[in-house]
PDB file of C-alpha atoms and ligand atoms in Angstrom:
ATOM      1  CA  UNK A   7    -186.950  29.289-164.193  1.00  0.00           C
ATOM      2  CA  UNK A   8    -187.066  26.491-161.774  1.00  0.00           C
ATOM      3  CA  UNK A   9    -183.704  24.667-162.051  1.00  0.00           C
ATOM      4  CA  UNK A  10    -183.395  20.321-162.016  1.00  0.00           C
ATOM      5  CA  UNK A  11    -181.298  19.015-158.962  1.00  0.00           C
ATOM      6  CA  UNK A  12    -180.196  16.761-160.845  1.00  0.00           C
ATOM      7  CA  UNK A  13    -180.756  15.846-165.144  1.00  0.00           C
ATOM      8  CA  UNK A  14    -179.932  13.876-167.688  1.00  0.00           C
ATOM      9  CA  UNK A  15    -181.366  12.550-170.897  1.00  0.00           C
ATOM     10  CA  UNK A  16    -184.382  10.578-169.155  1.00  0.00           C
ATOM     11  CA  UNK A  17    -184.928  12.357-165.448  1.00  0.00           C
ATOM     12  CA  UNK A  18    -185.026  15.360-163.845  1.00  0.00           C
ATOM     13  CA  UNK A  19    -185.301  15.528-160.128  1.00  0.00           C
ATOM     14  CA  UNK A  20    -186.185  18.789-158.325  1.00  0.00           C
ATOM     15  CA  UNK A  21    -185.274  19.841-154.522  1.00  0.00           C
ATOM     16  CA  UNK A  22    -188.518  21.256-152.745  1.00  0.00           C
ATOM     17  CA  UNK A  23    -192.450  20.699-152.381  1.00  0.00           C
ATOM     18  CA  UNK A  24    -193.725  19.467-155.526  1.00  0.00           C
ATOM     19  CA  UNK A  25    -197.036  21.341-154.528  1.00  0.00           C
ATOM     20  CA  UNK A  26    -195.421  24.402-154.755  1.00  0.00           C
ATOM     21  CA  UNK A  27    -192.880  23.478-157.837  1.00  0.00           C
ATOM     22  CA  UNK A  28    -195.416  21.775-160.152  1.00  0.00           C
ATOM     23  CA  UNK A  29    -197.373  24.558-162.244  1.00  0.00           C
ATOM     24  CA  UNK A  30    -200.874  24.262-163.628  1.00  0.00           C
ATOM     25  CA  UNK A  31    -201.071  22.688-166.423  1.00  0.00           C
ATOM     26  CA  UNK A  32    -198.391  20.097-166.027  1.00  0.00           C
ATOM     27  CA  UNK A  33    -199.036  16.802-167.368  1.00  0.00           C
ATOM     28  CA  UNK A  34    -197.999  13.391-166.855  1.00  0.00           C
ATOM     29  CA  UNK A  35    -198.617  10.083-168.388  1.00  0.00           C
ATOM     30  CA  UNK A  36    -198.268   8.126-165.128  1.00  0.00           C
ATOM     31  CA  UNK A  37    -197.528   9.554-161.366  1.00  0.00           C
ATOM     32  CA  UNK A  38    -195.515   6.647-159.259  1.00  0.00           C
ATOM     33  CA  UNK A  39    -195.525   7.560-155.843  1.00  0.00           C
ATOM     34  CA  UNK A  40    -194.922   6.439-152.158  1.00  0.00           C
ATOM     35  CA  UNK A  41    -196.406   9.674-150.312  1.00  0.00           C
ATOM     36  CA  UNK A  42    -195.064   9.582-146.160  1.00  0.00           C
ATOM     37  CA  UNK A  43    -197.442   6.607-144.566  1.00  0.00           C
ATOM     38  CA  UNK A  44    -197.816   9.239-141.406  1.00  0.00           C
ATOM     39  CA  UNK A  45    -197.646   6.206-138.862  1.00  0.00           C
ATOM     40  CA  UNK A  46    -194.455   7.461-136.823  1.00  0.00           C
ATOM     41  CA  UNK A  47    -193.581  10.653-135.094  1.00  0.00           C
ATOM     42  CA  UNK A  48    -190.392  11.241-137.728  1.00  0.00           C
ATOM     43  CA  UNK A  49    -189.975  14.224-138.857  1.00  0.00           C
ATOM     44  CA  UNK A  50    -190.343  13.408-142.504  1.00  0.00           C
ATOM     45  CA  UNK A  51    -193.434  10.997-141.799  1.00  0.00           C
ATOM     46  CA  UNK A  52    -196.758  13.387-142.589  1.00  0.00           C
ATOM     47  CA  UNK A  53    -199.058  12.550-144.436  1.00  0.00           C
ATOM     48  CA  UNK A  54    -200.011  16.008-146.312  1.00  0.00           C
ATOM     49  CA  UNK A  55    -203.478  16.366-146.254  1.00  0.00           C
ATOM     50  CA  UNK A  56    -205.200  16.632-149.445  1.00  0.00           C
ATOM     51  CA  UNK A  57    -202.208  15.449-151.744  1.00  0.00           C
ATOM     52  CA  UNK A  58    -204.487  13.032-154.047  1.00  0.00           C
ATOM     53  CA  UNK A  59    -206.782  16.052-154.960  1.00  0.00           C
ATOM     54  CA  UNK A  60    -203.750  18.004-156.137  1.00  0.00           C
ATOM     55  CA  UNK A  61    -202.108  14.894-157.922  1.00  0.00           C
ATOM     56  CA  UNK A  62    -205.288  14.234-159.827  1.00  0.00           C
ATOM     57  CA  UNK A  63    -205.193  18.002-161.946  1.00  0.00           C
ATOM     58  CA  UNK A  64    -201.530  16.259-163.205  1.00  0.00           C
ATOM     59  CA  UNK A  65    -202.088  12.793-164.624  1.00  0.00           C
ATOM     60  CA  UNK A  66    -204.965  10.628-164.918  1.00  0.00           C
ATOM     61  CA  UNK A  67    -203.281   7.223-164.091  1.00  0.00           C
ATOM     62  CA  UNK A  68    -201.370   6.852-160.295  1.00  0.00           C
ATOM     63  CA  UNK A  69    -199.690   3.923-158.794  1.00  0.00           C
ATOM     64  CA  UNK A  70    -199.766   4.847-154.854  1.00  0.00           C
ATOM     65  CA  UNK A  71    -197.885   2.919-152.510  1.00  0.00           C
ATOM     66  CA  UNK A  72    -199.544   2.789-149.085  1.00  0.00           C
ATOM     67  CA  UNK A  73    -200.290   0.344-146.002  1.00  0.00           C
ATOM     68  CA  UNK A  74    -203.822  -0.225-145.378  1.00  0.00           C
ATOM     69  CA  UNK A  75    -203.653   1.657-142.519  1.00  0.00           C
ATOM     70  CA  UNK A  76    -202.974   4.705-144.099  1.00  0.00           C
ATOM     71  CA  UNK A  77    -205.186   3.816-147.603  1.00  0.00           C
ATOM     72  CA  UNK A  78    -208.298   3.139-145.103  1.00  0.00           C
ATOM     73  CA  UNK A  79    -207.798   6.294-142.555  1.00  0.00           C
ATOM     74  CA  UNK A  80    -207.467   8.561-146.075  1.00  0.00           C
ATOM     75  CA  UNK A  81    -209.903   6.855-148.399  1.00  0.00           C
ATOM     76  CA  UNK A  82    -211.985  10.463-148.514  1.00  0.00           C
ATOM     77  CA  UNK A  83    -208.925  12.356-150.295  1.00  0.00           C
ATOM     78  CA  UNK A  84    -209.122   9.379-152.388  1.00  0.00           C
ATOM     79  CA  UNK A  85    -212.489  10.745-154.220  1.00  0.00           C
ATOM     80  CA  UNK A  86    -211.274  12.085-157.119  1.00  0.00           C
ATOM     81  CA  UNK A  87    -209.723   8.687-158.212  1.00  0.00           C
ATOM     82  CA  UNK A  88    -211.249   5.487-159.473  1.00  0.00           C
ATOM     83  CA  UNK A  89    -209.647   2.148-157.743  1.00  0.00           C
ATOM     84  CA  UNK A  90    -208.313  -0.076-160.709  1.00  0.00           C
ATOM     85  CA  UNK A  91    -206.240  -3.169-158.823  1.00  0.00           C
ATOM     86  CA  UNK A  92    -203.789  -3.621-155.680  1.00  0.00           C
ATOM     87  CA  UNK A  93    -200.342  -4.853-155.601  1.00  0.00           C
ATOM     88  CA  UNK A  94    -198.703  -6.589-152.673  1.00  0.00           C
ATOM     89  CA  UNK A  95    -194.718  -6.028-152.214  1.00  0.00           C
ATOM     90  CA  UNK A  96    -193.615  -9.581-149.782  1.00  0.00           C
ATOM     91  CA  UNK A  97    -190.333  -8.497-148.692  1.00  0.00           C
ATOM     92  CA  UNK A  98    -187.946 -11.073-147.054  1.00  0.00           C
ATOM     93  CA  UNK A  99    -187.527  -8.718-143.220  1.00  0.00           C
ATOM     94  CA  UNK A 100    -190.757  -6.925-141.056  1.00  0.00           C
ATOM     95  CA  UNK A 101    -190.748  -3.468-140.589  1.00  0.00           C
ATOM     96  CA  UNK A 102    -193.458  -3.752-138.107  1.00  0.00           C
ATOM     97  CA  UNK A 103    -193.170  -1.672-135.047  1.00  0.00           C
ATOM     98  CA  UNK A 104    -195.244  -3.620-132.529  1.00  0.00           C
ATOM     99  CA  UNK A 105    -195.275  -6.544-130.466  1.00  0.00           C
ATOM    100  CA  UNK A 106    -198.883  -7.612-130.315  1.00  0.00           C
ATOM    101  CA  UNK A 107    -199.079  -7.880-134.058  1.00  0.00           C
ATOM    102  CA  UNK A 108    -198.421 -10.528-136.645  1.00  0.00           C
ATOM    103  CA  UNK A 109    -195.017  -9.710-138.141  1.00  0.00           C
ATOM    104  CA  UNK A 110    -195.647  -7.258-141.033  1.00  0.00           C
ATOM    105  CA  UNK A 111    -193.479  -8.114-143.975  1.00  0.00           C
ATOM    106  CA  UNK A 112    -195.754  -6.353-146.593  1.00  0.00           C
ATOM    107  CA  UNK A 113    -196.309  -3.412-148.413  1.00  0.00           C
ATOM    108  CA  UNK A 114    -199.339  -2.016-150.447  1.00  0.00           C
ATOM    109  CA  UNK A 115    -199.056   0.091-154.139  1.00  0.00           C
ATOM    110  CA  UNK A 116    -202.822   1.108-155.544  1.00  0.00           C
ATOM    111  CA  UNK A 117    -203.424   1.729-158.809  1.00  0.00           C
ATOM    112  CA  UNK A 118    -205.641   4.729-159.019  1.00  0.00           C
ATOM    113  CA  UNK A 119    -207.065   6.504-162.625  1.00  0.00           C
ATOM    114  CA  UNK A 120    -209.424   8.900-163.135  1.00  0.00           C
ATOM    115  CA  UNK A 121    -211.878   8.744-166.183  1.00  0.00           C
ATOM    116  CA  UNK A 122    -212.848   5.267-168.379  1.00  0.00           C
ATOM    117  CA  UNK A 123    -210.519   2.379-168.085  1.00  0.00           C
ATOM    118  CA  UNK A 124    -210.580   1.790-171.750  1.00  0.00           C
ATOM    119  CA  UNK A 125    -208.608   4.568-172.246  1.00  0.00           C
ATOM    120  CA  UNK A 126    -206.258   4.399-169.872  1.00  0.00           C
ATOM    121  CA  UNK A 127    -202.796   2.575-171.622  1.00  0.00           C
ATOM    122  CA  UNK A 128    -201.881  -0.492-169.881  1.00  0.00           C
ATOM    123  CA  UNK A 129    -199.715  -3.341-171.220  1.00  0.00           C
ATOM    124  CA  UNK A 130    -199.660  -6.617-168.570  1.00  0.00           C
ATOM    125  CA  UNK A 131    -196.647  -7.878-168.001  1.00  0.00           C
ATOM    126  CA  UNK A 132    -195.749 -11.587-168.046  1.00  0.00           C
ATOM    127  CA  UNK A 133    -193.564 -13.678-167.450  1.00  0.00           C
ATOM    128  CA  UNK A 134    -191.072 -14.395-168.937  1.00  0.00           C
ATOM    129  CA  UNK A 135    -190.229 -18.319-169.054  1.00  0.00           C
ATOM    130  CA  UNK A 136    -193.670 -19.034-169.114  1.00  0.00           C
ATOM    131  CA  UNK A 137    -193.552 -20.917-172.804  1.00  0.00           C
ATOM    132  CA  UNK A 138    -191.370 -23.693-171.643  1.00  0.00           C
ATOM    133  CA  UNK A 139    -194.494 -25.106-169.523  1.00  0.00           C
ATOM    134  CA  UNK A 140    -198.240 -25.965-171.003  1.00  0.00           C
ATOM    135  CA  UNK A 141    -200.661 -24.783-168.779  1.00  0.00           C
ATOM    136  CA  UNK A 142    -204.226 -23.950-169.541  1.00  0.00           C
ATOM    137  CA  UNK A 143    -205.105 -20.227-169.172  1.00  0.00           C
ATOM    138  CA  UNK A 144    -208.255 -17.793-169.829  1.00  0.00           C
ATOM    139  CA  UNK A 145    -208.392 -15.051-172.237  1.00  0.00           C
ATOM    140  CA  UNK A 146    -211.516 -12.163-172.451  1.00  0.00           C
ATOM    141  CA  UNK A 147    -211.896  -9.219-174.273  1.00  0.00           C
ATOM    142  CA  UNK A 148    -210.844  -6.154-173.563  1.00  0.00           C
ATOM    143  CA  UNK A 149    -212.144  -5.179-169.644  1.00  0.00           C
ATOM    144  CA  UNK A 150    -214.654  -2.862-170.270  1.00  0.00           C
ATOM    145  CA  UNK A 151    -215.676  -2.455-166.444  1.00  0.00           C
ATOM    146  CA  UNK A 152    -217.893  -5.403-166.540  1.00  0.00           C
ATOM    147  CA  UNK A 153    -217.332  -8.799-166.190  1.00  0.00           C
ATOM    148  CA  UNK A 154    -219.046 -11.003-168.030  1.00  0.00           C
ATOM    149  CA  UNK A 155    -219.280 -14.886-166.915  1.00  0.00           C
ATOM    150  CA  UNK A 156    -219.630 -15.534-170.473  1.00  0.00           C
ATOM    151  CA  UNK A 157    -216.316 -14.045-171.953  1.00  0.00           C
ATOM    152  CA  UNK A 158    -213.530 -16.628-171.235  1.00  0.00           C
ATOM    153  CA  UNK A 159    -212.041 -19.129-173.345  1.00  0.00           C
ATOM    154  CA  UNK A 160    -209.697 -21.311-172.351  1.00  0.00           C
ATOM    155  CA  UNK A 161    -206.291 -22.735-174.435  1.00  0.00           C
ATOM    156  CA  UNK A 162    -202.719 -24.158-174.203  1.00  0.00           C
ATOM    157  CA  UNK A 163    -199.799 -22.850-173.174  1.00  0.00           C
ATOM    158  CA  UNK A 164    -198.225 -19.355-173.866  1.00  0.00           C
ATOM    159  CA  UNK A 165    -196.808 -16.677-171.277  1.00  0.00           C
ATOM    160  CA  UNK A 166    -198.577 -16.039-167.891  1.00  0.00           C
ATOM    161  CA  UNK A 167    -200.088 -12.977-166.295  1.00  0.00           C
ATOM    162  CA  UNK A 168    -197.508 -11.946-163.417  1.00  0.00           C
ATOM    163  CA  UNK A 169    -199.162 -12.456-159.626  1.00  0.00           C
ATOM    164  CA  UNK A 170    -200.457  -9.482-157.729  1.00  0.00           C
ATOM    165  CA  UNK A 171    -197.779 -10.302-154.969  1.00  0.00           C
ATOM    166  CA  UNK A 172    -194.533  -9.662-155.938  1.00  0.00           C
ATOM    167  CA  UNK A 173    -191.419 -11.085-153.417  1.00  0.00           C
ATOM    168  CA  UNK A 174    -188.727  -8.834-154.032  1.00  0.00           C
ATOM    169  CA  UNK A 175    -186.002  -8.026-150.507  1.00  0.00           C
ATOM    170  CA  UNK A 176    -186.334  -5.144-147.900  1.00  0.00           C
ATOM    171  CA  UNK A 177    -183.295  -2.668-148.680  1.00  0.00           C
ATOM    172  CA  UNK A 178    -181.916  -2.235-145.451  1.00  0.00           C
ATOM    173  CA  UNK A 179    -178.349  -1.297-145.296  1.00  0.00           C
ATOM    174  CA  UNK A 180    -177.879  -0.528-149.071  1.00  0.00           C
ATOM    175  CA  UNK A 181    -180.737   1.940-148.707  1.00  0.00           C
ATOM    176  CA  UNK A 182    -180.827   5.663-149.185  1.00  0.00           C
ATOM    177  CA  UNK A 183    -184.436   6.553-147.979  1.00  0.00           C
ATOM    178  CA  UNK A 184    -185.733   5.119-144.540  1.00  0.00           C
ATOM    179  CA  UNK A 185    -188.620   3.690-146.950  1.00  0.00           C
ATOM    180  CA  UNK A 186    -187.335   2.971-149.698  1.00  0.00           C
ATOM    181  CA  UNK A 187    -189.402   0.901-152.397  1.00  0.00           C
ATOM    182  CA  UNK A 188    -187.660  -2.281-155.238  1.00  0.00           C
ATOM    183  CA  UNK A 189    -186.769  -0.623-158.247  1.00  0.00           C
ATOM    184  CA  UNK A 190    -187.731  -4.183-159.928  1.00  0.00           C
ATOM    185  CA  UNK A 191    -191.592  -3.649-158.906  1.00  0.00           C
ATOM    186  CA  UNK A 192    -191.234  -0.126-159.619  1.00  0.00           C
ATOM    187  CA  UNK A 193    -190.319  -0.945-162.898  1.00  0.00           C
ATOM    188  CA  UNK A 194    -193.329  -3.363-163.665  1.00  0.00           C
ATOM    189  CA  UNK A 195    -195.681  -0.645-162.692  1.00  0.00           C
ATOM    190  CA  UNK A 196    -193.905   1.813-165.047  1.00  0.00           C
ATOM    191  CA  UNK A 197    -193.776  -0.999-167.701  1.00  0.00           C
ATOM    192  CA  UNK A 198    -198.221  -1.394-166.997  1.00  0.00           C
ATOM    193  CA  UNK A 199    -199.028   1.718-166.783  1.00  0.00           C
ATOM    194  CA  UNK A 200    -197.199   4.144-169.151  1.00  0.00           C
ATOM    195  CA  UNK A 201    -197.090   3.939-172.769  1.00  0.00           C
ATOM    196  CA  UNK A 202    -193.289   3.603-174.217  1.00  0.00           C
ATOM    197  CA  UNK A 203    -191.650   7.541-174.326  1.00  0.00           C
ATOM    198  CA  UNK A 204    -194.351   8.445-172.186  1.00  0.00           C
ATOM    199  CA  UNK A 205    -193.260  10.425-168.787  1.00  0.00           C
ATOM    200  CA  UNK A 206    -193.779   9.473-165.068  1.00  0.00           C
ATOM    201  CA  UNK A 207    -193.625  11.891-162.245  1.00  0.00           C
ATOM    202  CA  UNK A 208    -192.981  11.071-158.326  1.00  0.00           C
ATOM    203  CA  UNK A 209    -194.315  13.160-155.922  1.00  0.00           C
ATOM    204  CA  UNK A 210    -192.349  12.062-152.807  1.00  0.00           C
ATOM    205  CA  UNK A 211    -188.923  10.781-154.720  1.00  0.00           C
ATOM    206  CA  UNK A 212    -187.040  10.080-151.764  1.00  0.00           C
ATOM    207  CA  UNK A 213    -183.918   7.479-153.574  1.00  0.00           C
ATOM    208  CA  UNK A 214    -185.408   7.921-156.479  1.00  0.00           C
ATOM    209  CA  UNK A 215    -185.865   4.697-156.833  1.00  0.00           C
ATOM    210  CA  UNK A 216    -188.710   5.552-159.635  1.00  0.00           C
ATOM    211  CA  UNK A 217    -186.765   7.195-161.521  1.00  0.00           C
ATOM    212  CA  UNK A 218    -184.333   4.700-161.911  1.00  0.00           C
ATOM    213  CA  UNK A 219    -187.104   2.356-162.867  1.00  0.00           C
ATOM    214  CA  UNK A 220    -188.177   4.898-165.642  1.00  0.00           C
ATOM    215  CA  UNK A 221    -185.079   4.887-166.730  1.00  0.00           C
ATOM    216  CA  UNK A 222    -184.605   1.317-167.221  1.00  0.00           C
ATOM    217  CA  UNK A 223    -188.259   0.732-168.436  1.00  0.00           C
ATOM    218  CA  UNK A 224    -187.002   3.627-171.564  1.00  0.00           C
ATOM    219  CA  UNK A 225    -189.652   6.099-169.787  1.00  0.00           C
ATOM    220  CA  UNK A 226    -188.785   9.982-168.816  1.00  0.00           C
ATOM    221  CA  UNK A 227    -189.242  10.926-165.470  1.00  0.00           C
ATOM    222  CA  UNK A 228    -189.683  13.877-163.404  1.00  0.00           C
ATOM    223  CA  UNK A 229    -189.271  13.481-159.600  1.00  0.00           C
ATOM    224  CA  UNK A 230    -189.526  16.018-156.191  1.00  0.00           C
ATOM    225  CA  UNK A 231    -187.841  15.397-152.891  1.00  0.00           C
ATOM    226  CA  UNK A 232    -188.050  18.186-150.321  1.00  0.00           C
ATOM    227  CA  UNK A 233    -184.991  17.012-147.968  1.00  0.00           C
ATOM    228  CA  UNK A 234    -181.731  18.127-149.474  1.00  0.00           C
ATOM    229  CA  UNK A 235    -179.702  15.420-148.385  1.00  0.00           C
ATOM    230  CA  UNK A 236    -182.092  12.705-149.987  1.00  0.00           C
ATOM    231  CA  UNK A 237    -181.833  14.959-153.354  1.00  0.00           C
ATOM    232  CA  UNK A 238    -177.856  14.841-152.952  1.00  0.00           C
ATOM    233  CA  UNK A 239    -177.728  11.261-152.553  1.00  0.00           C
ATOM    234  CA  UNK A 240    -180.408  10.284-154.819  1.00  0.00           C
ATOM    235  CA  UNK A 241    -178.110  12.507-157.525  1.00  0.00           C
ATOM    236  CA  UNK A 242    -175.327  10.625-157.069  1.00  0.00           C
ATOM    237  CA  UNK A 243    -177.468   7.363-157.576  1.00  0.00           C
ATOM    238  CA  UNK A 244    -178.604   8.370-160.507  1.00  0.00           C
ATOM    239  CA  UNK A 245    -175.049   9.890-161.678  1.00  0.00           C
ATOM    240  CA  UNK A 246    -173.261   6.701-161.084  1.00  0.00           C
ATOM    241  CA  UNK A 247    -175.381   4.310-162.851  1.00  0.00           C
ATOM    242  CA  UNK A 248    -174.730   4.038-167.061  1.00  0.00           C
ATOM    243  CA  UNK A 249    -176.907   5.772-169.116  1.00  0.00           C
ATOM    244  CA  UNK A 250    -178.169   2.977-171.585  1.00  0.00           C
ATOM    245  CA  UNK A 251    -180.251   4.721-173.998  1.00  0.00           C
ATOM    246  CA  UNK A 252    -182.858   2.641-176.247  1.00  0.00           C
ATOM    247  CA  UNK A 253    -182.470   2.968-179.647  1.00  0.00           C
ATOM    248  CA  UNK A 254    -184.444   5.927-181.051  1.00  0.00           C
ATOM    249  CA  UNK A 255    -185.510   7.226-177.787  1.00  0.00           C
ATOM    250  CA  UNK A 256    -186.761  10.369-177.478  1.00  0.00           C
ATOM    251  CA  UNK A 257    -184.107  12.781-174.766  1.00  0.00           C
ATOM    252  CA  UNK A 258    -185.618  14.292-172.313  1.00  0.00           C
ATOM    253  CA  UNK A 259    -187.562  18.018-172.189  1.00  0.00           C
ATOM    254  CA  UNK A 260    -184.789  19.985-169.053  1.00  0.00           C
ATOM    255  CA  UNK A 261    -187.930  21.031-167.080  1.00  0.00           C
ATOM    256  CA  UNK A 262    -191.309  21.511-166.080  1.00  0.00           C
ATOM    257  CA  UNK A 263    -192.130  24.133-168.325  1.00  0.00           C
ATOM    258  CA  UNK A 264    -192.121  20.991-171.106  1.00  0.00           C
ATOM    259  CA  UNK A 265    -194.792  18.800-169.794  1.00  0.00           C
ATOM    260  CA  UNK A 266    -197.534  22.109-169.564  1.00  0.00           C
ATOM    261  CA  UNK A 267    -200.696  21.659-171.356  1.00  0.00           C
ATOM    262  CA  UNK A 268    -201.196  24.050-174.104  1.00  0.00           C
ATOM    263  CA  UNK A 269    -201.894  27.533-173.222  1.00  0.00           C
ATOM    264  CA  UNK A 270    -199.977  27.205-169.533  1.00  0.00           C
ATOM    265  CA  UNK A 271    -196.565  28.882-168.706  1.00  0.00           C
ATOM    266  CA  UNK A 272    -194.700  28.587-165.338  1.00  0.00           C
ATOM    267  CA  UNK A 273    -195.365  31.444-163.378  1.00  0.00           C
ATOM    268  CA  UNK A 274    -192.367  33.834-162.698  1.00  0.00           C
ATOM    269  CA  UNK A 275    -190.959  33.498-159.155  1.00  0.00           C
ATOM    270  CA  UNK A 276    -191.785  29.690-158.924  1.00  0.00           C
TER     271      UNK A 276
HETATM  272  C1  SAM B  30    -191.870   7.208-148.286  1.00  0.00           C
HETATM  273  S1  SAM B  30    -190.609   8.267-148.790  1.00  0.00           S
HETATM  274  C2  SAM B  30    -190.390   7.877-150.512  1.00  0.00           C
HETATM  275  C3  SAM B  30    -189.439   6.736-150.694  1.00  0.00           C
HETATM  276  C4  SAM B  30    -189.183   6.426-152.153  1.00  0.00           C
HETATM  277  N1  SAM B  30    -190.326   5.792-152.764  1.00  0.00           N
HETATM  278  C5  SAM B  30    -187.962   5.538-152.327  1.00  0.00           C
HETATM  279  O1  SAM B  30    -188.102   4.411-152.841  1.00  0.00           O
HETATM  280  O2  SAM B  30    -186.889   5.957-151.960  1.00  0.00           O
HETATM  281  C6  SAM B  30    -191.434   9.808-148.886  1.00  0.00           C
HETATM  282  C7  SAM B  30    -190.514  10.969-149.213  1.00  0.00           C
HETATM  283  O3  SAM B  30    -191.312  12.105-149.528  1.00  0.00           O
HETATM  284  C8  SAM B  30    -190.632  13.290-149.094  1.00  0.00           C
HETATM  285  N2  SAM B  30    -191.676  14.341-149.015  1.00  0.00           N
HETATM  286  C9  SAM B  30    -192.644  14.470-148.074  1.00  0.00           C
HETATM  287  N3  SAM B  30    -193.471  15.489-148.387  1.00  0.00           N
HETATM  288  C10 SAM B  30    -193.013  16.007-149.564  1.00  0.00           C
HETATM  289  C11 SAM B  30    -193.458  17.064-150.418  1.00  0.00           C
HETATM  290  N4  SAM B  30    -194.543  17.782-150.116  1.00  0.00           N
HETATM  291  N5  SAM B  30    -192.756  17.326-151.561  1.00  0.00           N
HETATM  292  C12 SAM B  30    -191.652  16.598-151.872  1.00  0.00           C
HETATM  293  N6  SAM B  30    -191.189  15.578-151.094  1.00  0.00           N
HETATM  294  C13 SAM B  30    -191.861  15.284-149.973  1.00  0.00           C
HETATM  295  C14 SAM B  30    -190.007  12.870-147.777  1.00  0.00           C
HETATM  296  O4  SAM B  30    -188.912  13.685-147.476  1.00  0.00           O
HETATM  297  C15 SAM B  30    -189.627  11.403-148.068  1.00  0.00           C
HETATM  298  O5  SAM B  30    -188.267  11.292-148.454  1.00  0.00           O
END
């Protein structure tokens, strides 16, 4: 029996290598993730090789965080996963590390899914005082992988589609992991890609900073951090905020051994 870290009603977070924790058969609804970028000699900074072909027998839908760097040198562990849409993170500091660059004050999150787009849930958030201004917007059907010159039509007013690049601060100082991601935009991907009481898993937790966007977005979540002292903290993050339930939601299975496919078990000793 592989025991949570830390649990409560929505999350679970486990201490260790989620290659070796996660059994067959485990599914999820939606993997958020921010794997190590592997462009500094820090200890915790690999990238480990082959991760995407391991995520992809768990979920079908992934929101990856990345730089480009990293995206472009890996793009061949990428193969098992379809490329739906990017996301650009402006934050208000750099965290570039050279001088003979333009000042980097960007990150990158993917959205990666494996079989057709049509069936993959997705709900587009907008915004939210959009009503109070008349502006002329298009609407298509349903994106069916093609697009069609022919399909727009154009009317008045009505909420719009929020922009691809989101300007949310860098978390220095108040910040538990060294790369540490906005639980706002975490939320927003949640809120996209996972259908309401569906569950979300991180690979590389870190803060947990997705799970507290689960939480908020009224999604379970299952997260794995192998440094100790990120799990500790990260615990204590998630203890001290207030647990604020939605009505009727549904609690949350207390492990792994929940989310298996039919006919899987967790293996003793795991
Ligand atoms: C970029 S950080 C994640 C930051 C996180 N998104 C946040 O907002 O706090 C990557 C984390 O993955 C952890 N990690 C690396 N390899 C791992 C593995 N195989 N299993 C579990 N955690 C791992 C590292 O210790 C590190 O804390």
């Amino acid at each position: 029996m592989i025991r949570p870290y830390y649990s409560d009603e929505l999350v679970s977070l486990y201490h260790g290598d989620w290659r070796t924790l996660l059994p067959a058969g485990f599914r999820a609804d939606l993997i958020v993730t921010d794997p190590p970028y592997g462009e500094t000699s820090l200890d915790w900074d690999q990238w480990p090789t082959g991760w995407p072909a391991i995520a992809a027998k768990h979920s079908d839908a992934m929101w990856c965080w990345g730089s480009m760097r990293a995206f472009v040198a890996h793009s061949a562990e990428f193969s098992d996963w379809t490329f739906s849409q990017d996301l650009v993170w402006q934050k208000h500091n750099g965290s570039g590390f050279h001088r003979d660059r333009f000042k980097r004050i960007h990150e990158h999150v993917v959205l990666w899914y494996r079989g057709r787009w049509a069936d993959r849930w997705h709900e587009v958030p907008t915004t939210a005082d959009a009503t109070r201004r008349t502006v002329r917007r298009k609407a298509r059907p349903p994106h069916t992988g093609h697009i069609g010159a022919h399909a727009y039509t154009s009317f008045d007013g009505g909420p719009r589609l929020v922009r691809s690049v989101i300007v949310a601060p860098s978390l220095h100082g108040t910040a538990i992991n060294e790369a540490e991601k906005p639980v706002s935009i975490n939320e927003l991907l949640i809120s996209y890609a996972c259908p309401p009481g569906g569950l979300v898993a991180d690979l590389f937790a870190g803060s947990c900073a997705t799970l507290v966007a689960a939480r908020l977005a009224g999604r379970r979540a299952i997260g794995f951090e192998r440094r100790e002292q990120q799990c500790e903290r990260a615990a204590l993050r998630l203890a001290q905020l207030p647990l604020d339930l939605p009505i009727g939601s549904i609690a949350a299975p207390a492990g792994i051994a929940d989310h298996l496919a039919p006919g899987h078990r967790v293996q003793t000793g795991l």
